[in-house]
Short mmCIF file of C-alpha atoms in Angstrom, two decimals:
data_model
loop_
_atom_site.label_atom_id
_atom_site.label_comp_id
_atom_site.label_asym_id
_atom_site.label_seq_id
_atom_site.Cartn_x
_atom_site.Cartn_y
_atom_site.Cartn_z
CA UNK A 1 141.14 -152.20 -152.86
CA UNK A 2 142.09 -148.68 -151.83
CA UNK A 3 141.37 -148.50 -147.30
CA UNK A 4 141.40 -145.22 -146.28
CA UNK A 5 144.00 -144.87 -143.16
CA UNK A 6 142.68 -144.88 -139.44
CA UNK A 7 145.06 -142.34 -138.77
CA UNK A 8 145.54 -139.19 -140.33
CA UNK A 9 148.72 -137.39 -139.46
CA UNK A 10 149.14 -133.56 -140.82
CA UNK A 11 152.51 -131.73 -140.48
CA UNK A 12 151.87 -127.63 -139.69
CA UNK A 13 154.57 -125.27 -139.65
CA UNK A 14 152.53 -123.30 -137.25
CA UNK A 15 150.27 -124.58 -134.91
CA UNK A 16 148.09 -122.21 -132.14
CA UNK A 17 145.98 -122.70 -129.57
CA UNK A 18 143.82 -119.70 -128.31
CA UNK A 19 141.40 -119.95 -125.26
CA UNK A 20 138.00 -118.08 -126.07
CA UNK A 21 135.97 -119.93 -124.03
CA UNK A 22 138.26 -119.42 -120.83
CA UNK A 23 138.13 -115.85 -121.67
CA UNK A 24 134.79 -115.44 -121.93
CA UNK A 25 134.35 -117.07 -118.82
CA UNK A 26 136.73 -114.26 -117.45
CA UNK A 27 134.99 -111.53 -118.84
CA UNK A 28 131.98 -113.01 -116.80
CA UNK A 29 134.06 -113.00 -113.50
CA UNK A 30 135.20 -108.92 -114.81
CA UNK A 31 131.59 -108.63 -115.23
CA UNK A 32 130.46 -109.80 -111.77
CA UNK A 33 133.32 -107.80 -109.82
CA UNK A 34 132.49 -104.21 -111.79
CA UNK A 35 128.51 -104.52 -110.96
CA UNK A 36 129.06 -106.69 -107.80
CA UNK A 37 131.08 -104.86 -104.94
CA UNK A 38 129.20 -101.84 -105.86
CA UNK A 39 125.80 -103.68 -104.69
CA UNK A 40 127.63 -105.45 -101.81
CA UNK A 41 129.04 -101.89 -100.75
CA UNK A 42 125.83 -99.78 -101.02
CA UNK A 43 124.00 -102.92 -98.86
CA UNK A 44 126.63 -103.09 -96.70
CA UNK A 45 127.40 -99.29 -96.69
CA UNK A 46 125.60 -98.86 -92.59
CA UNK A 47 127.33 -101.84 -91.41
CA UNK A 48 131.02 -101.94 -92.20
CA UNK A 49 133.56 -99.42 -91.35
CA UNK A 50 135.32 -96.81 -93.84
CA UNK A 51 138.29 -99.08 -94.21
CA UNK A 52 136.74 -102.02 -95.08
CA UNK A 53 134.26 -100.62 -97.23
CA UNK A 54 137.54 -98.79 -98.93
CA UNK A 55 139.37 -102.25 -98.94
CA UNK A 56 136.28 -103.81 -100.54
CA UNK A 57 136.07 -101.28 -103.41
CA UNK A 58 139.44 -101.11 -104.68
CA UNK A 59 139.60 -105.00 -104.31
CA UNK A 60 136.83 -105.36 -106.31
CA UNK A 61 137.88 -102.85 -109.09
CA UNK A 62 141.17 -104.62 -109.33
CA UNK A 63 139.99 -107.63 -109.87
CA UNK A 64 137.73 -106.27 -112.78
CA UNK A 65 140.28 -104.99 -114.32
CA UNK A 66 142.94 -108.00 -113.80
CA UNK A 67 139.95 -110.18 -115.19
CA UNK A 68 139.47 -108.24 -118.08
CA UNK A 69 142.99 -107.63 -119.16
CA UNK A 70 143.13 -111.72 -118.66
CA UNK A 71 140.13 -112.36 -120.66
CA UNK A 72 141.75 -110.28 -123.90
CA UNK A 73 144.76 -112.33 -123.55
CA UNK A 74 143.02 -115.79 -122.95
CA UNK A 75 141.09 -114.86 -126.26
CA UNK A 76 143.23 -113.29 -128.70
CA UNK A 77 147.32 -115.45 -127.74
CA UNK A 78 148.26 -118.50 -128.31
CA UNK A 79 149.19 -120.54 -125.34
CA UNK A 80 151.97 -122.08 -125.64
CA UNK A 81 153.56 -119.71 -128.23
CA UNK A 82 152.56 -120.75 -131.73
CA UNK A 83 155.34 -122.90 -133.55
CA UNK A 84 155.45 -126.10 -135.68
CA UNK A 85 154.12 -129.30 -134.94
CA UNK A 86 152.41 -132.72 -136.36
CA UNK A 87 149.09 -133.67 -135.57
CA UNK A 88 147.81 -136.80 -135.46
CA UNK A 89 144.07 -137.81 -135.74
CA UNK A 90 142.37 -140.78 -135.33
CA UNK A 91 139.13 -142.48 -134.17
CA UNK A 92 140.70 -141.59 -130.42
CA UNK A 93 141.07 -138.56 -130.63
CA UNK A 94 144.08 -135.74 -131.59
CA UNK A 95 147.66 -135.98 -130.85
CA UNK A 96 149.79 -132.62 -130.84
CA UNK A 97 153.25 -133.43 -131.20
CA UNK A 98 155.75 -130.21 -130.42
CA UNK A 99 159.65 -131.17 -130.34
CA UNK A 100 160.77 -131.08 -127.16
CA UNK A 101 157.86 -130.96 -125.44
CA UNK A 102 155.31 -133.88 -124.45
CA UNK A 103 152.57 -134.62 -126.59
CA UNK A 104 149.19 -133.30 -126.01
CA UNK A 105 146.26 -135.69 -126.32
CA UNK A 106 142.75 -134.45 -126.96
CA UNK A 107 139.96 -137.09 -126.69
CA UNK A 108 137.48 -137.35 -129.55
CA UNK A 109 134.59 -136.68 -127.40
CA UNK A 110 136.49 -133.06 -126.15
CA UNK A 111 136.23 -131.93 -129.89
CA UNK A 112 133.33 -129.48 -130.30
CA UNK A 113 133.55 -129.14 -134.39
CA UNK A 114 135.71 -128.06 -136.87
CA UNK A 115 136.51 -126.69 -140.62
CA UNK A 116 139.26 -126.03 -143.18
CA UNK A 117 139.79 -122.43 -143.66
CA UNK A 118 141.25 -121.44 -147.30
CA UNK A 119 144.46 -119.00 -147.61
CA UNK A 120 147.41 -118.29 -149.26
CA UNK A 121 149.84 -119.93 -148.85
CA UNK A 122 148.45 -122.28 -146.36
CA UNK A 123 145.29 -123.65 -146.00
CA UNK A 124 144.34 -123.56 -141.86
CA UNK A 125 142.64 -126.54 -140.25
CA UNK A 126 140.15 -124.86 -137.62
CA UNK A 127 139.10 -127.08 -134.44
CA UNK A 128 137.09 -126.07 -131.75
CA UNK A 129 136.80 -127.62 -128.29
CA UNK A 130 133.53 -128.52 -126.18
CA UNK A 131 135.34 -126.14 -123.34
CA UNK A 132 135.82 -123.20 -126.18
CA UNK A 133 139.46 -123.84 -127.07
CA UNK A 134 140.50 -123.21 -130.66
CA UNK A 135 143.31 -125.24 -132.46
CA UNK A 136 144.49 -123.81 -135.78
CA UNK A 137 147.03 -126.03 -137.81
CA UNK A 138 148.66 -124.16 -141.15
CA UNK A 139 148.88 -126.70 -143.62
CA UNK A 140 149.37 -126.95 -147.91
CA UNK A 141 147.08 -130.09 -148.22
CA UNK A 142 143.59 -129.05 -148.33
CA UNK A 143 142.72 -133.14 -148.66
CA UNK A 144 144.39 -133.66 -145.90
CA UNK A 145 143.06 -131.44 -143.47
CA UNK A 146 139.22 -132.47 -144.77
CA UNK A 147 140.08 -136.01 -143.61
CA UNK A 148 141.60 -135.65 -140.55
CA UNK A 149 138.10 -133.55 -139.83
CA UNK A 150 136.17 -136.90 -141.09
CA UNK A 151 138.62 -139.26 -138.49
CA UNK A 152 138.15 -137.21 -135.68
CA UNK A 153 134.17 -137.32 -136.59
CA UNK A 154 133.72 -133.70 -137.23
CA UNK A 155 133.13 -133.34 -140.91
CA UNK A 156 130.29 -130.90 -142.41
CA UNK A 157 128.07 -133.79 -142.89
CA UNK A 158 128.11 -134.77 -139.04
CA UNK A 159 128.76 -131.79 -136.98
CA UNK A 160 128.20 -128.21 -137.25
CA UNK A 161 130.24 -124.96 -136.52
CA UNK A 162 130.28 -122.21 -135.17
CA UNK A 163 132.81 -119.45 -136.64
CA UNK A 164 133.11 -115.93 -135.14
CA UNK A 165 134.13 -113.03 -137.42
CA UNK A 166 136.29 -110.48 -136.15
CA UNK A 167 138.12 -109.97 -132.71
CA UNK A 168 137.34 -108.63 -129.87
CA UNK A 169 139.34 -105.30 -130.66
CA UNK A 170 136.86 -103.50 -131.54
CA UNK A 171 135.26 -104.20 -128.41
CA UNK A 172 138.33 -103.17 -126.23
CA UNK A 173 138.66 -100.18 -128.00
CA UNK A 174 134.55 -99.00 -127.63
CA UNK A 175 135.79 -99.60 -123.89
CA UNK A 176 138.88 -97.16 -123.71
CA UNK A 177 136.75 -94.38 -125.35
CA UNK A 178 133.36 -94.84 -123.29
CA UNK A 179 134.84 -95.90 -120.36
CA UNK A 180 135.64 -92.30 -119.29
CA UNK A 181 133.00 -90.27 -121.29
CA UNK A 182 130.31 -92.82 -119.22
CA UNK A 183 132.71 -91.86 -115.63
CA UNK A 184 132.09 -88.88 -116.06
CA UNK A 185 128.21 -88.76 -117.32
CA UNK A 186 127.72 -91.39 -114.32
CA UNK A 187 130.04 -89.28 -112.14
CA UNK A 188 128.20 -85.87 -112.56
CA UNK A 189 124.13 -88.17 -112.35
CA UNK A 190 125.73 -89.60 -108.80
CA UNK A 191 126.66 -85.78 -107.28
CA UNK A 192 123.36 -84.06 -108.66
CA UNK A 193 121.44 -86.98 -106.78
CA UNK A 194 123.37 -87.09 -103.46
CA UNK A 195 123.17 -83.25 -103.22
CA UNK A 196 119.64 -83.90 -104.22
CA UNK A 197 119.20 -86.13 -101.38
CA UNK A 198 121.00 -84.65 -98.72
CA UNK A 199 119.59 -81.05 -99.41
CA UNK A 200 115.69 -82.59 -98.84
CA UNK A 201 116.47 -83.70 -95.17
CA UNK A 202 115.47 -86.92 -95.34
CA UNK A 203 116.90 -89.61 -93.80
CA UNK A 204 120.59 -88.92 -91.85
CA UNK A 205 123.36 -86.51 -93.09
CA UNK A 206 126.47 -89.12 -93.44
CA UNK A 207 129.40 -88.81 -95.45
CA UNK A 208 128.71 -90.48 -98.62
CA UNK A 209 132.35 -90.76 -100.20
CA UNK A 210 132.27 -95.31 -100.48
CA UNK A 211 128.06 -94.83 -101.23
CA UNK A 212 129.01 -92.01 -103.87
CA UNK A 213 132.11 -94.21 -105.40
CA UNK A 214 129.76 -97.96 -105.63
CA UNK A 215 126.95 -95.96 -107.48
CA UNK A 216 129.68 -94.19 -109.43
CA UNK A 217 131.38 -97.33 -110.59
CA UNK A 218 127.83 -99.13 -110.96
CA UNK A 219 126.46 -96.99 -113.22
CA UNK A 220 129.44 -96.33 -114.92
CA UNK A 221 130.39 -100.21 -115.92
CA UNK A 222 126.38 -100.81 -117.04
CA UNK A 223 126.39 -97.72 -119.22
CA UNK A 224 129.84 -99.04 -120.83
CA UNK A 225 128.37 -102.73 -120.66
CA UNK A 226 125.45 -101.38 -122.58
CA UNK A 227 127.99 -99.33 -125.57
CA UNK A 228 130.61 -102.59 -125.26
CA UNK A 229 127.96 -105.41 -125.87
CA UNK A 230 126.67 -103.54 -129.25
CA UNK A 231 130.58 -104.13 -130.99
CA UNK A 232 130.84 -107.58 -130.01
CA UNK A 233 131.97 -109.85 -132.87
CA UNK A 234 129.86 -111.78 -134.65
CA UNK A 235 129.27 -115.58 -134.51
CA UNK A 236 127.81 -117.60 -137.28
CA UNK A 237 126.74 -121.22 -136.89
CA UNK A 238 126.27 -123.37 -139.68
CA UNK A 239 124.11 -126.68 -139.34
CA UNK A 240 122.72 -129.31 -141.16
CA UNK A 241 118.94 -127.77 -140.40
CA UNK A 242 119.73 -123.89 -140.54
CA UNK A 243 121.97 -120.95 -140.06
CA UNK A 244 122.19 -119.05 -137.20
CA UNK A 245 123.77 -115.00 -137.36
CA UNK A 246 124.14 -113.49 -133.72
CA UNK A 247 125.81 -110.60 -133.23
CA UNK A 248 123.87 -107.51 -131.23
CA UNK A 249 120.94 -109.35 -132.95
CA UNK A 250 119.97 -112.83 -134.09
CA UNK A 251 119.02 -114.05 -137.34
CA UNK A 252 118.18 -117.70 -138.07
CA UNK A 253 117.78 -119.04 -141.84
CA UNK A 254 116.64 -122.66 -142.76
CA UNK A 255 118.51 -123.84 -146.01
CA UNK A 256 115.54 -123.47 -147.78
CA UNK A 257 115.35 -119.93 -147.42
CA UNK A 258 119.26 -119.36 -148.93
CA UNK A 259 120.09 -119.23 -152.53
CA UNK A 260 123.89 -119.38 -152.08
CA UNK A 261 126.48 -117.54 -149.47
CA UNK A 262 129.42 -115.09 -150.92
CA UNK A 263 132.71 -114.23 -149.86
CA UNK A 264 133.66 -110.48 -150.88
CA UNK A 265 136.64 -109.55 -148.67
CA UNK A 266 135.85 -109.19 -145.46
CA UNK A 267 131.72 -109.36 -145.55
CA UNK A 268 129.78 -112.32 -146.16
CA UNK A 269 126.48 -112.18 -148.20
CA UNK A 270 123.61 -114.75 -148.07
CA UNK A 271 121.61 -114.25 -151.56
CA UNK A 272 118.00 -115.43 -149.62
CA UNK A 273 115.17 -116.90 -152.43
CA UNK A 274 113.27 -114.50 -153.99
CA UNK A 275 115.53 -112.03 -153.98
CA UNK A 276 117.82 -110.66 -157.03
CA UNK A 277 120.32 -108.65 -154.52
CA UNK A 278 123.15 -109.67 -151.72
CA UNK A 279 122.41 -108.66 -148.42
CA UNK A 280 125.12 -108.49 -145.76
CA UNK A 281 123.67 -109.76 -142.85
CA UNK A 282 127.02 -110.79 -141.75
CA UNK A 283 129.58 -107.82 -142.12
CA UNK A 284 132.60 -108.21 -139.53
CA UNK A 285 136.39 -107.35 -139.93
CA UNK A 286 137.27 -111.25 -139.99
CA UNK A 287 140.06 -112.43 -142.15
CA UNK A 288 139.02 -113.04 -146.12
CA UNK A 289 140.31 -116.49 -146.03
CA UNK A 290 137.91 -117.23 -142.80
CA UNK A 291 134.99 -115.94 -144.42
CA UNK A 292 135.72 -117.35 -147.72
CA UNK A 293 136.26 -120.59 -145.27
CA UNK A 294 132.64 -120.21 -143.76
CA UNK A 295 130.89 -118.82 -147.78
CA UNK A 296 131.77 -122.28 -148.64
CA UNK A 297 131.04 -124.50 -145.64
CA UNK A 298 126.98 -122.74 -146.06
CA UNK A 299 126.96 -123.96 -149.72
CA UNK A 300 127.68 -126.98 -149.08
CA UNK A 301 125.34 -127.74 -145.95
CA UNK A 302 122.56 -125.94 -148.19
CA UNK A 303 123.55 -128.41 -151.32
CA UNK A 304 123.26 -131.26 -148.88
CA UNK A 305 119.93 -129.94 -147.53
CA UNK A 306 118.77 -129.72 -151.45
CA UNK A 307 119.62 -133.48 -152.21
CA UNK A 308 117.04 -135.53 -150.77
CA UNK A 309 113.41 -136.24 -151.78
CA UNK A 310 110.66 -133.66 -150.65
CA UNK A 311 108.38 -136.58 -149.42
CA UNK A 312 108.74 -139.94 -148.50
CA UNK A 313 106.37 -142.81 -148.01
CA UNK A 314 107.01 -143.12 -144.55
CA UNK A 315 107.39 -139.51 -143.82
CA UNK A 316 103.52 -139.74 -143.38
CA UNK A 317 103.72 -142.57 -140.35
CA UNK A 318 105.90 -139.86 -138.63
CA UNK A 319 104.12 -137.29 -138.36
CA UNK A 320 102.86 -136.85 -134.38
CA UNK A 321 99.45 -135.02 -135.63
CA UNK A 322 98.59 -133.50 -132.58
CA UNK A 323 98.90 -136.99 -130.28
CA UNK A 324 100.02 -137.24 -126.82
CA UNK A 325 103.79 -138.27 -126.67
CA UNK A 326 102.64 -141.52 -125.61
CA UNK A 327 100.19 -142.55 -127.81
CA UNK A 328 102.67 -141.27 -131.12
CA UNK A 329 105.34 -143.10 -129.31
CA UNK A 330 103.08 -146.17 -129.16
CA UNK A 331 102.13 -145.94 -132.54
CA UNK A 332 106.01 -145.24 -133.49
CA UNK A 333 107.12 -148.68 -131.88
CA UNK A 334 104.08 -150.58 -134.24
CA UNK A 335 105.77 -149.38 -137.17
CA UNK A 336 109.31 -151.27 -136.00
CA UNK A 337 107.98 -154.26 -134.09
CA UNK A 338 111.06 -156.38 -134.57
CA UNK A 339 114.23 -155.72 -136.11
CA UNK A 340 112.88 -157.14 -139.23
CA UNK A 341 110.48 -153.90 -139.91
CA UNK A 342 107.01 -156.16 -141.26
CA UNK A 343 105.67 -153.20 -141.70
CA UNK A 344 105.84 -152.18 -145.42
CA UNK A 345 107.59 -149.21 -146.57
CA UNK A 346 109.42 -148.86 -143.03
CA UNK A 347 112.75 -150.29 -143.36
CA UNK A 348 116.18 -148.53 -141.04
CA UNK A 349 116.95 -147.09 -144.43
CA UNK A 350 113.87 -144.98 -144.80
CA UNK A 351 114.05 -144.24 -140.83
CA UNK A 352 117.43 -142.69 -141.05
CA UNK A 353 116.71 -140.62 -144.62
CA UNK A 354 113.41 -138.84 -142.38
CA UNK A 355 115.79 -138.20 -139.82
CA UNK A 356 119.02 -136.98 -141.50
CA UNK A 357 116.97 -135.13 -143.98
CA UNK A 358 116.83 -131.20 -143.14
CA UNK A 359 114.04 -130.21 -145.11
CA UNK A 360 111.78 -132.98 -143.30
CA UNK A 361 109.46 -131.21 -140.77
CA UNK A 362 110.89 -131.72 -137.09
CA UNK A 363 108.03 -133.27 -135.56
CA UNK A 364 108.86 -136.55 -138.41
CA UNK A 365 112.47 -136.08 -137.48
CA UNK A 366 111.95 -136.62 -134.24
CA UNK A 367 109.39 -139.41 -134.76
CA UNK A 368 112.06 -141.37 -137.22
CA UNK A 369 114.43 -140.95 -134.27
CA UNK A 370 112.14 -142.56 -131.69
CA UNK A 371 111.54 -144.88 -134.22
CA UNK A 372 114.86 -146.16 -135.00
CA UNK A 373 115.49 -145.92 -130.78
CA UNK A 374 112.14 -148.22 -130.44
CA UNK A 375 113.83 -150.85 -132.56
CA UNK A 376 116.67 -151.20 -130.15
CA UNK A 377 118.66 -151.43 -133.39
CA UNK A 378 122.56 -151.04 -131.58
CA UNK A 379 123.90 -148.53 -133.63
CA UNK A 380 120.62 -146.16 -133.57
CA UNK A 381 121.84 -143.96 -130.72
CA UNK A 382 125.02 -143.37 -132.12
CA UNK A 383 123.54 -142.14 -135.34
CA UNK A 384 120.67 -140.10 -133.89
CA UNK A 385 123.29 -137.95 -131.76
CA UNK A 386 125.40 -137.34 -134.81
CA UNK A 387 122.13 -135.95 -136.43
CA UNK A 388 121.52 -134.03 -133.01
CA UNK A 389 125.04 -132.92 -133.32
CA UNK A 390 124.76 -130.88 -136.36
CA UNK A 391 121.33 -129.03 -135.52
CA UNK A 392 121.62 -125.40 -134.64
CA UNK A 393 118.06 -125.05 -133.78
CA UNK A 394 118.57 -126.01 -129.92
CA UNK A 395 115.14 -127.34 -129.28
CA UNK A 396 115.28 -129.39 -132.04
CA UNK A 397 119.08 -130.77 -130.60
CA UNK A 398 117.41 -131.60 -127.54
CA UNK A 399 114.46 -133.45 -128.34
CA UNK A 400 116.95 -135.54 -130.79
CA UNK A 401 119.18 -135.70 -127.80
CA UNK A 402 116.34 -137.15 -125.68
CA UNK A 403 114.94 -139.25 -128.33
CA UNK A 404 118.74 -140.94 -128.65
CA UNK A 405 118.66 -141.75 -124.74
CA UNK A 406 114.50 -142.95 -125.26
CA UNK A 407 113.85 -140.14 -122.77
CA UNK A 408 111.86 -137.43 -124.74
CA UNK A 409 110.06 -135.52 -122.60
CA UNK A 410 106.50 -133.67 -122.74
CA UNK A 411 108.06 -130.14 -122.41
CA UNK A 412 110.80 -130.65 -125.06
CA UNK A 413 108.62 -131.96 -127.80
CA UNK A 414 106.21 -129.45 -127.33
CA UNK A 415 108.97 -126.59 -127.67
CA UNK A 416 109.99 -128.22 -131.40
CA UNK A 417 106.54 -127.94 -132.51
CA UNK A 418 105.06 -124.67 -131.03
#
């Protein structure tokens, strides 16, 4: 009898590890400095002296831009420098073996989701960290990458993933170009307005060169904010329940809803139900083999989402028909009142096809989770947070979550069902 191995091991020639998620955490801190020490100067403008005010200012434009220019690199290098390496994944987690260098161990629980992105001539295994790290491993065995993904508990059945299309180049570059147009738009506002001011007589004449450089810089970084944030790339996230396009906008699709996904170049194109022509709600300068990568991880979540039954016998029991949490919940725990489900029709079985099915309304998923947590059944948890693990709808991943630790509350349910 053929035993699949515990441990997968997958040699790349090339092997990177980018830091989006650090990044983004530094374009936050950029963020905070640009629109920050202007506010802390113009509230602190009657207080401090000129010096200060002048140290404050250019201290906190520095650091703006020292964030920033960090934030580009966190997101778009590879730290350390790509090269080759083996990776080895088991139920533990992932090993990353350089030569001569130490092995790098990622725990199993650090690993966010992943896929297998198709290309010529490699094949790229994709995974993503909880903290936003991205590991990409080149490889030529599509097989092999797909079950090193199913070791490390990641696999499109169990997890979903998110996958954003394009770089953020096109946002640096909106920012060279606006940055000085919006200077000098914010610039010429801030003069007209202190002359303004000063001309009417009210309040003291003072010399306004720190209050005239924080409004200056203030207005100037939210009118480039406001160009900056309409080029960011877009992110799609593909779950067992739905798909979620955000970009400047937000589009959410249930599997229902989709037909099929395409790959043409660049653009992907959901073909929606009821419709005879491809619309590109997702069109983003991402590499063809990553969108090809992410055409065919929708099918198959929306195949998977096709497979089951419409309606099940138990389904009905589920539903929470307008009850109070506790009363459903009280009713839920009659259906299971020992591990050896007397009830007829209600077996694990038909608990855990309710709750992995997409199509099933949430309200039933959620009561075929409490259900199977009511039975105390020991591996019920586990398997309720892998189903809570590929939702994209985040209410719906919450109340699951809640439902695997028997702690649903009022509030959450009533979100999933507004």
């Amino acid at each position: 009898m053929h035993v699949e191995p515990s441990v997968e091991v997958v040699d790349s020639p090339r092997v990177e590890h980018t830091r989006p998620g650090l990044g983004r955490m530094l374009a936050r801190v950029s963020g905070a400095c640009l629109f920050g020490t202007p506010l802390i100067l113009v509230v602190l403008f009657s207080t401090l002296s000129r010096a200060l005010l002048n140290g404050l200012f250019w201290a906190g434009i520095a650091g703006a831009l020292l964030s920033a220019l960090s934030s580009v690199l966190c997101s778009s290098m590879s730290w350390p420098r790509p090269r080759g390496a083996v990776l080895r994944a088991s139920e533990e987690g992932l090993i990353i073996e350089r030569e001569g260098q130490p092995p790098v161990s990622i725990a199993r629980d650090r690993i966010e989701s992943g896929m297998v992105i198709s290309g010529v001539p490699h094949f790229r295994l994709m995974i993503q960290l909880r903290n936003g790290d991205v590991i990409t491993a080149d490889t030529l065995d599509e097989t092999l990458a797909q079950r090193a993904l199913a070791i490390l508990g990641v696999s499109a059945d169990v997890r979903r993933v998110a996958v954003q299309l394009g770089t953020a180049n096109r946002q640096i570059l909106a920012a060279a170009i606006s940055l000085p147009l919006t200077a000098l738009f914010a610039g010429g506002l801030g003069v007209i307005g202190i002359m303004r001011w000063q001309s009417s007589g009210v309040g003291p004449a003072i010399d306004v060169d720190v209050l005239f450089s924080a409004i200056w810089v203030l207005f100037t970084g939210l009118l480039t904010y406001l160009i900056v944030s309409s080029f960011r790339p877009t992110e799609v996230i593909v779950g067992s329940d739905r798909i979620r396009v955000q970009g400047v906008h937000r589009h959410e699709f249930p599997h229902s809803a989709i037909k099929r996904a395409e790959a043409h170049g660049k653009k992907l194109f959901l073909i929606l139900r009821g419709s005879s022509t491809s619309v590109p709600y997702v069109a983003a300068s991402g590499e063809p083999g990553v969108v090809a990568g992410l055409a065919e991880r929708i099918n198959e979540a929306v195949a998977r989402a096709r497979k089951g039954p419409e309606e099940r016998p138990v389904a009905g029991l589920l539903d929470p028909a307008g009850r109070p949490l506790s009363a459903w919940r009280d009713a839920l725990r009659a259906l299971v009142p020992d591990a050896g489900y007397r009830t007829s029709g209600v077996t694990r079985e038909s608990l855990i096809e309710v709750l992995e099915d997409p199509a099933a309304p949430p309200g039933r998923r959620i009561g075929a989770a409490l259900a199977l947590r009511g039975s105390e059944h020991p591996e019920s948890k586990a398997r309720i947070r892998i189903v809570a693990d590929a939702c994209v709808d985040d209410a719906l991943r919450q109340a699951l979550e809640e439902a695997a630790e028997d702690e649903l509350a009022e509030n959450t349910l009533r979100r999933v069902l507004r």
